[in-house]
Short mmCIF file of C-alpha atoms in Angstrom, two decimals:
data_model
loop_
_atom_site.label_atom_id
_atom_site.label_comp_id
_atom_site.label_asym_id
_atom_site.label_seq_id
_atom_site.Cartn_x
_atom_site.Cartn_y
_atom_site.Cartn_z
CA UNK A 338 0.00 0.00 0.00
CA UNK A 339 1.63 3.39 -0.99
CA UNK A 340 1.73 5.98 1.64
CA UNK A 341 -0.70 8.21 -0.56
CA UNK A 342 -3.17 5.25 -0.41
CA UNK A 343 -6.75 6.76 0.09
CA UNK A 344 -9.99 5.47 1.17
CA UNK A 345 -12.53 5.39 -1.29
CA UNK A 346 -15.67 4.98 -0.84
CA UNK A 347 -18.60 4.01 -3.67
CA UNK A 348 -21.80 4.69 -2.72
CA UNK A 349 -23.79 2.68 -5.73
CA UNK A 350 -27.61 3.08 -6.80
CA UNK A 351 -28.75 0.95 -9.70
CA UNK A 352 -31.07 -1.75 -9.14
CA UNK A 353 -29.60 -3.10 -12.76
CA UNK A 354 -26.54 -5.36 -11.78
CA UNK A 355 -25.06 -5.24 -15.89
CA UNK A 356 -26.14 -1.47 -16.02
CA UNK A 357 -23.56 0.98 -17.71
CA UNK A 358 -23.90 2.44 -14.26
CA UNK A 359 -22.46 -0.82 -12.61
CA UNK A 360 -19.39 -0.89 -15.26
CA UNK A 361 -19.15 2.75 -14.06
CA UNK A 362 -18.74 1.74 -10.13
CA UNK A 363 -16.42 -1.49 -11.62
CA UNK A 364 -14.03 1.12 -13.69
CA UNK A 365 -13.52 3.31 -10.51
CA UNK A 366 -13.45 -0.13 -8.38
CA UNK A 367 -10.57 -1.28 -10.72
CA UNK A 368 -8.71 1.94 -11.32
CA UNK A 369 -8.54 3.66 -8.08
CA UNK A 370 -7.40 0.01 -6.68
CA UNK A 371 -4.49 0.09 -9.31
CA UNK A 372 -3.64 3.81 -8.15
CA UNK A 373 -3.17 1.86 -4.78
CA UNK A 374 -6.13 3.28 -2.97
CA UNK A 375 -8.16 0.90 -0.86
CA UNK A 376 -12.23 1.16 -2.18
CA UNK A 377 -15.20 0.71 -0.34
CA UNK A 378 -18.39 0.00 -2.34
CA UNK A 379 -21.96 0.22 -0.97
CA UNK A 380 -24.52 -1.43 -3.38
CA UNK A 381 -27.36 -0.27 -2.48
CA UNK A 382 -29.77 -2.21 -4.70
CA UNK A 383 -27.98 -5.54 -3.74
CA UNK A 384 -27.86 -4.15 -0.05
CA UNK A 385 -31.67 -4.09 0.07
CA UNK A 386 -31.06 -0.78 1.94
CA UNK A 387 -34.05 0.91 3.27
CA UNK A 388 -34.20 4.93 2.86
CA UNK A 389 -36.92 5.64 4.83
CA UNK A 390 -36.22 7.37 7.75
CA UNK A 391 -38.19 6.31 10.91
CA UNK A 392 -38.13 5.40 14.26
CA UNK A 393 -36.66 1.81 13.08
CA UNK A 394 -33.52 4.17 12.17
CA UNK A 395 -33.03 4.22 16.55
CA UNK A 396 -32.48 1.62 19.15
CA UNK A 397 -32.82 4.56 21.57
CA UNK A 398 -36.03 6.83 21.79
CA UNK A 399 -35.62 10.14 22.95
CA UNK A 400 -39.32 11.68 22.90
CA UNK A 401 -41.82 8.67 22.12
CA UNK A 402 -44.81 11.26 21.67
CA UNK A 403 -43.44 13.12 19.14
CA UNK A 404 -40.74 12.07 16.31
CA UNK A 405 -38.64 14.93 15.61
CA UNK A 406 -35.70 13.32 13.33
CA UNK A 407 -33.21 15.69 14.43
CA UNK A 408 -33.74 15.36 17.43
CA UNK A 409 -34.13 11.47 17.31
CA UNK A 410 -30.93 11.71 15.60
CA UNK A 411 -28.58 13.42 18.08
CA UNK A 412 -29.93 11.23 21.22
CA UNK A 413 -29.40 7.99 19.45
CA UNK A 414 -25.55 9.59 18.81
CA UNK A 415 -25.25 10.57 21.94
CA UNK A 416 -26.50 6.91 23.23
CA UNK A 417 -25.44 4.22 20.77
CA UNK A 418 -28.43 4.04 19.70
CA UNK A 419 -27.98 4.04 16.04
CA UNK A 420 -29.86 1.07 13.99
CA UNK A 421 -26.63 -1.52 12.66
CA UNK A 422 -27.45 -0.30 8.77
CA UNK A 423 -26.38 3.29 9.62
CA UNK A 424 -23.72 2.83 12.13
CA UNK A 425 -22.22 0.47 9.24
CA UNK A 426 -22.75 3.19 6.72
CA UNK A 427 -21.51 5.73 8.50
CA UNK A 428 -18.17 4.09 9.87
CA UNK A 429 -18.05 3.76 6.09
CA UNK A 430 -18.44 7.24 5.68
CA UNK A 431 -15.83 8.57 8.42
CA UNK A 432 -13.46 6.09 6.98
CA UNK A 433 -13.43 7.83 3.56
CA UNK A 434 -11.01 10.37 2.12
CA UNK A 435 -13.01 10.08 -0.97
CA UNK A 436 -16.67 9.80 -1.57
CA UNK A 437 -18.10 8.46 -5.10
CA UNK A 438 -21.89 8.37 -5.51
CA UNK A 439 -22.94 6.66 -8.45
CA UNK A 440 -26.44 6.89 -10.21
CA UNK A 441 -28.62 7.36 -12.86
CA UNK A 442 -30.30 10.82 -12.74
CA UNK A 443 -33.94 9.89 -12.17
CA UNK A 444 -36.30 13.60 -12.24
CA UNK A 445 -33.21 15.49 -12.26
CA UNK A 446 -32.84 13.79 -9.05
CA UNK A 447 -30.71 11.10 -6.82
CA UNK A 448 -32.77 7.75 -6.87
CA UNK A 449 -34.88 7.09 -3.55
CA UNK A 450 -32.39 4.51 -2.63
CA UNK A 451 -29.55 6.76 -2.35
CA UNK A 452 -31.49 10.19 -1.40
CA UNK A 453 -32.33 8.18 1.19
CA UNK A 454 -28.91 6.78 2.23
CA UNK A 455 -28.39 10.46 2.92
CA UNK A 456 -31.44 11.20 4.73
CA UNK A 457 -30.60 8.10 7.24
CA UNK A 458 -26.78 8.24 7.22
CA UNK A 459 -26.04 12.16 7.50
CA UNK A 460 -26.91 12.03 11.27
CA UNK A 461 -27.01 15.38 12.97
CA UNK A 462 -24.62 16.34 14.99
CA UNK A 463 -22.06 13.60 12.96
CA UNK A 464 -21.58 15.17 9.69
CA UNK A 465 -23.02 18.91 11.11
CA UNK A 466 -24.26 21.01 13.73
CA UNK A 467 -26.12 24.65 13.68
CA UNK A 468 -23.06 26.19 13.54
CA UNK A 469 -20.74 23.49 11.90
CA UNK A 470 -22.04 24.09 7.92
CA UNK A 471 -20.21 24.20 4.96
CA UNK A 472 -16.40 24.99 5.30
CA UNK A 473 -16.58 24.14 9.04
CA UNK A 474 -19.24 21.42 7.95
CA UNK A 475 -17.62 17.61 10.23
CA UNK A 476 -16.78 16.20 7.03
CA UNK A 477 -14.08 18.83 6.11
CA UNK A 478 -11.26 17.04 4.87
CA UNK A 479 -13.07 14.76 2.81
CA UNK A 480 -13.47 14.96 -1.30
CA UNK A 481 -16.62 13.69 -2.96
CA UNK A 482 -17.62 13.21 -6.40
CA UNK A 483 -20.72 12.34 -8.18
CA UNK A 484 -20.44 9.96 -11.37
CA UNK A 485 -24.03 10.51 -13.04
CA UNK A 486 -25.60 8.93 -15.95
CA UNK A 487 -28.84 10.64 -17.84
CA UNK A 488 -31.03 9.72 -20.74
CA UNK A 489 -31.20 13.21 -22.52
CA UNK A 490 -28.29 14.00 -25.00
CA UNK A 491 -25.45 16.21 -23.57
CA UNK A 492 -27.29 19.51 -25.69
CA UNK A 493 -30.23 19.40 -23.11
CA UNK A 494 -28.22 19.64 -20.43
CA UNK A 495 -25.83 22.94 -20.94
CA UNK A 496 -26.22 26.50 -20.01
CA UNK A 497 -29.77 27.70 -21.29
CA UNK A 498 -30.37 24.06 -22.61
CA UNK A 499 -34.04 22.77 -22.15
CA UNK A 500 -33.68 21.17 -19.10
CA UNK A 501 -30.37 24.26 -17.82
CA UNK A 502 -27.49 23.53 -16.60
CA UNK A 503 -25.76 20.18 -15.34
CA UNK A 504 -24.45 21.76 -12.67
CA UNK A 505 -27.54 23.65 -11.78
CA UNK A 506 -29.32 20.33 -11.12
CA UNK A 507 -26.79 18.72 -9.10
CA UNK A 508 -26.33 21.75 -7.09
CA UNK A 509 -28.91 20.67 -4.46
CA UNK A 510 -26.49 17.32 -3.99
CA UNK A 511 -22.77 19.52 -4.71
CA UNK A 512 -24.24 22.41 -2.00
CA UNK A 513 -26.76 21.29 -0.06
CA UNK A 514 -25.22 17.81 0.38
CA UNK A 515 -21.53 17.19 0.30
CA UNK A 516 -20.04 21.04 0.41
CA UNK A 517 -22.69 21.56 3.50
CA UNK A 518 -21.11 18.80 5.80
CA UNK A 519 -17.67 20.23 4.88
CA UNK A 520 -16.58 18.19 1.99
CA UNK A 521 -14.14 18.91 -0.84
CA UNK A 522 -16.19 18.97 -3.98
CA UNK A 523 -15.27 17.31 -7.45
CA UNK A 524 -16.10 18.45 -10.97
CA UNK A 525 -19.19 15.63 -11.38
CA UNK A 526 -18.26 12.93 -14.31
CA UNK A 527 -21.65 13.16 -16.33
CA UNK A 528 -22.32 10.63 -19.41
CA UNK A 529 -24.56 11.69 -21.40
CA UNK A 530 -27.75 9.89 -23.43
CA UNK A 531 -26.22 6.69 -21.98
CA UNK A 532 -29.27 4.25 -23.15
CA UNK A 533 -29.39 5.53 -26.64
CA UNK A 534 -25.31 4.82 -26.98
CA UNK A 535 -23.77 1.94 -28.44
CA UNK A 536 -20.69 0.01 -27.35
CA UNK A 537 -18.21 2.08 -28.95
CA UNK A 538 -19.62 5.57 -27.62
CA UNK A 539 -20.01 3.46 -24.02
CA UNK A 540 -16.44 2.08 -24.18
CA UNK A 541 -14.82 5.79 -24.88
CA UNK A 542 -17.07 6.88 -21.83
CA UNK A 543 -15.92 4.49 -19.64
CA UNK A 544 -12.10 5.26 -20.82
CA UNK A 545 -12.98 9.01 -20.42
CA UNK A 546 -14.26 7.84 -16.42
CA UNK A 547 -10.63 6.07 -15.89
CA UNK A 548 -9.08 9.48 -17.39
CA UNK A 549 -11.20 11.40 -15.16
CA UNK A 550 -9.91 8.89 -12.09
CA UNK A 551 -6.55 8.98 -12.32
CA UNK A 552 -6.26 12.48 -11.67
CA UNK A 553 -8.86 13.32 -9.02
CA UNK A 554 -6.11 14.51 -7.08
CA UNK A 555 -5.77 17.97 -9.67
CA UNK A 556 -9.20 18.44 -10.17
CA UNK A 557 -10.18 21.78 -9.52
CA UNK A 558 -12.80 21.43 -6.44
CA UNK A 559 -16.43 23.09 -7.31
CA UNK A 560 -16.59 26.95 -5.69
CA UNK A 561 -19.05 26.55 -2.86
CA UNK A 562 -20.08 29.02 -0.08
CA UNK A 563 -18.11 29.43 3.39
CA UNK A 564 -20.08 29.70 6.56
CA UNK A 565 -17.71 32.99 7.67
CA UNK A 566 -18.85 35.07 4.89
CA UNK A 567 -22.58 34.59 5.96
CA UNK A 568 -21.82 34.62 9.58
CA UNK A 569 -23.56 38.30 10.30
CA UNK A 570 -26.36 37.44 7.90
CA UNK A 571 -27.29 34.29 9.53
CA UNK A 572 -27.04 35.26 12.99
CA UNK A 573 -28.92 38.11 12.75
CA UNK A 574 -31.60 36.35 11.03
CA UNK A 575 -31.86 33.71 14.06
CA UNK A 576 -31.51 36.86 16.39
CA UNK A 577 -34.43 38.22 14.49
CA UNK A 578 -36.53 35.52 14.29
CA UNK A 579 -36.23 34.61 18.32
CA UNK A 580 -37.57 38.12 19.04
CA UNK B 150 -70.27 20.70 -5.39
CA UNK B 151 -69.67 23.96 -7.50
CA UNK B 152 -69.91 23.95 -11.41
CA UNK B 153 -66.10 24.82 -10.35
CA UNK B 154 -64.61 22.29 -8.24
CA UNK B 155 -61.77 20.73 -8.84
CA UNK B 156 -60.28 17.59 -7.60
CA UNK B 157 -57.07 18.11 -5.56
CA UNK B 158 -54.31 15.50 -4.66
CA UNK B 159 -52.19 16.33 -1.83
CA UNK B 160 -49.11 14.27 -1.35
CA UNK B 161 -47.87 14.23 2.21
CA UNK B 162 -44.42 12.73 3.31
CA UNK B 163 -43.83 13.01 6.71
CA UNK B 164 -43.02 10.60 9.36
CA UNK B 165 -44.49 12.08 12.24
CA UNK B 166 -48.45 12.75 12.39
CA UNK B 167 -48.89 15.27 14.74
CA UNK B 168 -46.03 17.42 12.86
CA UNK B 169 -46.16 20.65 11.70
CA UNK B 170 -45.71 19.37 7.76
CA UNK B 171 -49.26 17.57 8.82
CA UNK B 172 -51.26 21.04 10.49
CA UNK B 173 -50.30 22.01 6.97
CA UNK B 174 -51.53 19.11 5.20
CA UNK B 175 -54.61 19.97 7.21
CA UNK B 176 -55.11 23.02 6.36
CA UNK B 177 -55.01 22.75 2.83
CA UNK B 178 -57.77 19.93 3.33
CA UNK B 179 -60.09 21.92 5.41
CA UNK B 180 -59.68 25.05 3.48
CA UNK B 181 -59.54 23.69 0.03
CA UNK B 182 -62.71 21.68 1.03
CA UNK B 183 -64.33 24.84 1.96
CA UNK B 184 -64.24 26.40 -1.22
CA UNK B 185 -66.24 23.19 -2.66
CA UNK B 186 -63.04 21.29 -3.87
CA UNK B 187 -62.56 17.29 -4.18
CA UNK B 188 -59.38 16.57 -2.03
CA UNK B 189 -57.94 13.19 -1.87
CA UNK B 190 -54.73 12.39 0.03
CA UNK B 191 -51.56 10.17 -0.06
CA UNK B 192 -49.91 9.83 3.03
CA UNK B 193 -46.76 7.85 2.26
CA UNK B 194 -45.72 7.30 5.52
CA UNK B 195 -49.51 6.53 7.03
CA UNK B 196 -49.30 3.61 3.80
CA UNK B 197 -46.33 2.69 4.29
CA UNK B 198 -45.42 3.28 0.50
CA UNK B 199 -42.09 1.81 -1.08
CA UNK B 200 -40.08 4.45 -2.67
CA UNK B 201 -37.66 2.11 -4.19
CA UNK B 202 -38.11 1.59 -8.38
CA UNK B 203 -37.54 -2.43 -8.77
CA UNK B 204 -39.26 -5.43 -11.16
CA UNK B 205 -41.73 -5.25 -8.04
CA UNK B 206 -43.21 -2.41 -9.91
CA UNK B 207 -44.35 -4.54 -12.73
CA UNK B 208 -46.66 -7.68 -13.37
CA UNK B 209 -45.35 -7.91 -16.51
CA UNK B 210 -41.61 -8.43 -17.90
CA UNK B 211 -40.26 -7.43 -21.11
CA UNK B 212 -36.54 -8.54 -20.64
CA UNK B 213 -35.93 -10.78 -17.99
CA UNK B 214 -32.18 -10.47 -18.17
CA UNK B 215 -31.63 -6.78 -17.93
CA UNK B 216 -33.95 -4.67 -15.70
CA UNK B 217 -34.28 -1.15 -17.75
CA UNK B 218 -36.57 0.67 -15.65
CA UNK B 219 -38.00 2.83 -19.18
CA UNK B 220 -38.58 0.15 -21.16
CA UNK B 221 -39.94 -1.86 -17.99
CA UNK B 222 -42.69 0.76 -17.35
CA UNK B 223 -43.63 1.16 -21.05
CA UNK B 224 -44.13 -2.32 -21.62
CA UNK B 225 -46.04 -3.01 -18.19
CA UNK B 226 -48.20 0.39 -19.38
CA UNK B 227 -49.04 -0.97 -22.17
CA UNK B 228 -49.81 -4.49 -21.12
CA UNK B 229 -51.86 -3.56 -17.99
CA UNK B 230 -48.79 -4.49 -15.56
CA UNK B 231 -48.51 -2.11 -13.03
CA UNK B 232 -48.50 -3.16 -9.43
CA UNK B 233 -51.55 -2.36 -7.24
CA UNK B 234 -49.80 0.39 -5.59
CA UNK B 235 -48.15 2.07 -8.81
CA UNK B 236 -51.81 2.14 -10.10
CA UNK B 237 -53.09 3.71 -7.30
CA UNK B 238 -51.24 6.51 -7.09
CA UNK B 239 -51.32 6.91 -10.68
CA UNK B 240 -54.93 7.32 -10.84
CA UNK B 241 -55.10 9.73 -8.45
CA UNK B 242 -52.73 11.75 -10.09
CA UNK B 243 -54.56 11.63 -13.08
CA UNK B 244 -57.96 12.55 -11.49
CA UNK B 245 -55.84 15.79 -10.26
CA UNK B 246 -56.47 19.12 -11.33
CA UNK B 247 -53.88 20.50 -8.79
CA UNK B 248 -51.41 18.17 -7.07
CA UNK B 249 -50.11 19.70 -3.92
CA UNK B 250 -46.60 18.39 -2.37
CA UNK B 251 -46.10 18.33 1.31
CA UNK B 252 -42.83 17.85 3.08
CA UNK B 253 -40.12 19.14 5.39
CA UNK B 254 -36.82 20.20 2.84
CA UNK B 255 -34.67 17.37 3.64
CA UNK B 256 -30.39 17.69 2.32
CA UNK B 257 -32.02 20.38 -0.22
CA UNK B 258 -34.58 18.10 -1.68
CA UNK B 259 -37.58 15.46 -0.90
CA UNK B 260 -37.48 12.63 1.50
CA UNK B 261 -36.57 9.71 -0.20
CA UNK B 262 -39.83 8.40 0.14
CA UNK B 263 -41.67 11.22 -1.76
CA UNK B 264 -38.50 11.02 -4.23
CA UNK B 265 -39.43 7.13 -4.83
CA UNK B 266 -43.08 7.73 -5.44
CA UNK B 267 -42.09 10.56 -8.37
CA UNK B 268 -39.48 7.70 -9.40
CA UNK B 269 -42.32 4.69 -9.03
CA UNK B 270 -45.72 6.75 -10.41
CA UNK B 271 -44.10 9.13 -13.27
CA UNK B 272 -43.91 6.58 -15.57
CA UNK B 273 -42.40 6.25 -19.04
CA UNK B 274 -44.98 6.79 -21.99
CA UNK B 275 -47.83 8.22 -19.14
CA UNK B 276 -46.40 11.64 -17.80
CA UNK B 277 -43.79 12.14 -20.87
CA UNK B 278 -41.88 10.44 -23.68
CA UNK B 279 -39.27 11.46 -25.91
CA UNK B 280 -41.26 13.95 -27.82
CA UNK B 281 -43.36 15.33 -25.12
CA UNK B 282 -41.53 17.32 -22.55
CA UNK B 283 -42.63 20.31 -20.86
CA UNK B 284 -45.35 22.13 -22.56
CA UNK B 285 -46.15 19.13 -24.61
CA UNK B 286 -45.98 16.69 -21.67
CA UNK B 287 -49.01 14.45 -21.03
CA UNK B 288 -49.92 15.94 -17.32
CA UNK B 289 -50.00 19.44 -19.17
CA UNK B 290 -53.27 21.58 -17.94
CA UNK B 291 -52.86 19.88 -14.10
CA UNK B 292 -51.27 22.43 -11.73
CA UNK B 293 -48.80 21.86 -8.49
CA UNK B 294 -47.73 23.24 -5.89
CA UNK B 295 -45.08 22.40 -3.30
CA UNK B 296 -45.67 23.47 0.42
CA UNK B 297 -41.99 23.25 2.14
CA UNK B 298 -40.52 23.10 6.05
CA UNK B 299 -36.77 23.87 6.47
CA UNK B 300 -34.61 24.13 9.32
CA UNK B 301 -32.76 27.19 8.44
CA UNK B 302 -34.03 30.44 8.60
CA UNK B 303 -35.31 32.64 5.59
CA UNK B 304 -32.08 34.56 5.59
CA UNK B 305 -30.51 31.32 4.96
CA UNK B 306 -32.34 31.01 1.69
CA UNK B 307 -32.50 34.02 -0.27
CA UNK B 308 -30.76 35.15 -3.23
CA UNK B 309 -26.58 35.73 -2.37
CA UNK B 310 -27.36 33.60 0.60
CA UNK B 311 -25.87 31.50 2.57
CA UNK B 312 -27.54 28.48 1.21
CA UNK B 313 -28.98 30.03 -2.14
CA UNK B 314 -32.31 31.08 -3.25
CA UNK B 315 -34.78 28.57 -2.41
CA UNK B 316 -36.12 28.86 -5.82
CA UNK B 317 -32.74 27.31 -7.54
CA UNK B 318 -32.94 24.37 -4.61
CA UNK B 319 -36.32 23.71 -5.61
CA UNK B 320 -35.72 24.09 -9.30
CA UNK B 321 -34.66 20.35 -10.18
CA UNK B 322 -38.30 19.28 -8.71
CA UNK B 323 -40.54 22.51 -10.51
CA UNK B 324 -38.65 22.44 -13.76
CA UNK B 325 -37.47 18.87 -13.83
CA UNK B 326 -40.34 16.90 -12.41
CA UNK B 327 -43.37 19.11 -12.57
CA UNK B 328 -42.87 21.27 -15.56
CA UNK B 329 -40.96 18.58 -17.54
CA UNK B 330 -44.34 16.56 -17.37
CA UNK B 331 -46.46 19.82 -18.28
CA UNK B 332 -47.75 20.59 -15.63
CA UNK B 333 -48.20 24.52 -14.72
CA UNK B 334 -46.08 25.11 -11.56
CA UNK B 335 -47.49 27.45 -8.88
CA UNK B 336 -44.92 29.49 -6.42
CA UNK B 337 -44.14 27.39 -3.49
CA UNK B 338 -45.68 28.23 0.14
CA UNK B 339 -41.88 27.82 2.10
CA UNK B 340 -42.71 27.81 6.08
CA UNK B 341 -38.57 28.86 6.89
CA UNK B 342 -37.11 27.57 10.58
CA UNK B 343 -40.11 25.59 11.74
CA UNK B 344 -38.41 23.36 14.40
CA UNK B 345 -37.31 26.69 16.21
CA UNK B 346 -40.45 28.83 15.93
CA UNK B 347 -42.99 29.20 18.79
CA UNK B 348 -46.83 28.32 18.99
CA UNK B 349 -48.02 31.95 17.74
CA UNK B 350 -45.45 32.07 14.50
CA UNK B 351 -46.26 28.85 13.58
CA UNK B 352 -50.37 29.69 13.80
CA UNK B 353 -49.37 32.40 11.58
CA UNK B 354 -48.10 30.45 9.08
CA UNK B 355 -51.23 27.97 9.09
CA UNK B 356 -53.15 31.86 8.68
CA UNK B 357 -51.13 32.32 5.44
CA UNK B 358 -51.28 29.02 4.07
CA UNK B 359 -55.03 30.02 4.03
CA UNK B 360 -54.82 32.68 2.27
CA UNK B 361 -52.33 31.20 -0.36
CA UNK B 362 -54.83 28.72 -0.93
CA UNK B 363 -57.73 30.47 -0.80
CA UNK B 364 -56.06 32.32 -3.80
CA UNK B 365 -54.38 29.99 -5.98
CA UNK B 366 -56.13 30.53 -8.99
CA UNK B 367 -54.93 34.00 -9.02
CA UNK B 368 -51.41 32.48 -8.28
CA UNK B 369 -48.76 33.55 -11.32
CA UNK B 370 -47.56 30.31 -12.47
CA UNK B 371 -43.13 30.12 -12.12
CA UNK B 372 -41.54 30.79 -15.95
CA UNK B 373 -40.79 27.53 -17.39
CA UNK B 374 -38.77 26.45 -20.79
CA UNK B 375 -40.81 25.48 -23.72
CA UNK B 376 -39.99 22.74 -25.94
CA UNK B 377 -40.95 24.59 -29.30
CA UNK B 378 -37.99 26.96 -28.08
CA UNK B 379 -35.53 24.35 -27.81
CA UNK B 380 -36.93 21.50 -30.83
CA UNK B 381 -34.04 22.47 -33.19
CA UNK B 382 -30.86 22.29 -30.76
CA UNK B 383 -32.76 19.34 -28.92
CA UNK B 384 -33.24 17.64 -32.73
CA UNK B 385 -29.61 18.65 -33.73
CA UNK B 386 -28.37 16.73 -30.67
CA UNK B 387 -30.10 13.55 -31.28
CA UNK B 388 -28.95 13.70 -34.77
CA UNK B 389 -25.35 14.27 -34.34
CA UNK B 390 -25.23 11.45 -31.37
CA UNK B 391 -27.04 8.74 -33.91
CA UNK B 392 -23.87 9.31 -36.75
#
């Protein structure tokens, strides 16, 4: 193992087991383990992992009148009372130095399955606090990437395009997901129109992926907004609003 | 029932029933019943719904040895496949003149259970196909509306925010899922900081819920693309990807 070795962890959401999206997750299986890096994968799908958040997501019950998740959340933290599924997820999660989610994008969206993996994993309190967002977010340190797969050609999917801006609908996952718990964010490796592709166009996109791999480390991360140039904004909104 | 009533379909995904997400839910019942409306409700949590897209879906297969979730739904469409549930849903939603969206902003998007019921119910070949997107798409002359719960506070989610303008994190559902189907998209009722508010603010916000409904005819629909803008780039694209 080289002393550079990283942790990777794959985060995988197809249900399809020969999907393009599953020779996706094998290309960054097989590349990043010939860079040296040890990878993690989570297959969702073959997982049967459950996304619904509920009071199954506890061993420990803070308030049993009222579910509050948050709440729920930060007792079962504080207790060990986390349900085996997330703690394993999660000791995933602290483990990695990089994160890779791979999907389809389904409504310009994450599939349930993995939306889901977020809604149960990201506990509060682990990955962030009130005041512990973005560039103080308690994942700092960490890189994550998203390797996405859509049905509409590459032309519906740029700047004023019919459907905007790539970026624009990943932005609720880039900011809202990964650069709000303090993570290092990626350039996203899109591929385009993948089910109306034949082998040829899927074989250069899956060379392109290994391209795209091999030097993650000189990517230039995603700008994304730091919690100290919002700091007066935000506290005198909360000041404002407990009047 | 007035020469005017309409039939309304209020989606509602939230774990907890005495929430705050569900004294909105109830208001838009009670006041949308008032005014001589039809309102039926989904309560995904309440029915225990399965947000995960699988060959559960179907009753039908069209290729056994690779699950493609597009072609899966066309063919089960079109050879009266669907599972009980799927159908359910899907009936109601076409029954709807205005579909209504409840839930508390989870990671900057749905809970994954109201993500997998978009994923499981807007099928291939029913809400859209190839050809008709947006304006053209097949729910086109339904309306929608999505009435929100965050955490953070409104300061948190205007323009040059801290977290960005609501209206971008909601874009990927109103453009991508609701528009993209053709459906006329109303402007969201956002309840900001509802876990830290007090009895009286939150009766306040129940008070303007009211009167957003009470008015939603009025309502100016959100700007949305238009196919017939975009035909010739969109046709261009597909060309130049099939040489």
């Amino acid at each position: 193992m080289s002393p550079h070795a990283l942790n990777v962890f794959i985060v995988h959401a197809h249900p399809e087991p020969t999907s393009f999206n599953a020779a996706l997750r094998s290309t960054a299986v097989h590349t990043l383990e010939s860079l040296g890096h040890r990878v993690a994968v989570s297959d969702l799908y073959a997982m049967h992992f459950n996304p619904v958040v509920s009071r199954g997501d506890f061993t420990t019950v803070h308030n049993p009148d009222r579910f509050n998740v948050t709440l729920e959340q930060r007792h079962a933290v504080a207790h060990g009372g986390l349900a085996a599924d997330i703690a394993e997820e999660l000791a995933k999660l602290q483990r990695a130095d990089l994160l890779i989610l791979q999907f389809p994008l389904w409504w310009f969206g994450l599939p349930a399955i993995l939306k889901g993996w977020i809604d149960r994993v990201f506990l509060s309190g682990v990955v962030y606090n009130r005041t512990s967002l973005y560039e103080q977010g308690k994942l700092k340190g960490k890189r994550a990437m998203a390797c996405v797969t859509t049905g509409g050609p590459a032309g519906a999917f740029g700047p004023d395009s019919l459907n905007g801006d790539i970026r624009d609908i990943l932005a609720p996952l880039h900011r809202g997901v990964l650069a709000f718990t303090g993570m290092t964010v990626l350039p996203p490796f899109v591929n385009y129109h993948v089910p109306y592709e034949g082998e040829a166009s899927r074989l250069a996109m899956l060379a392109r992926y290994r391209s795209h791999l091999v030097r993650f480390d000189t990517l230039e991360a995603l700008p994304m907004p730091k919690m100290a140039d919002h700091l007066a904004q935000f506290k005198e909104t909360i000041r404002a609003k407990a009047q």
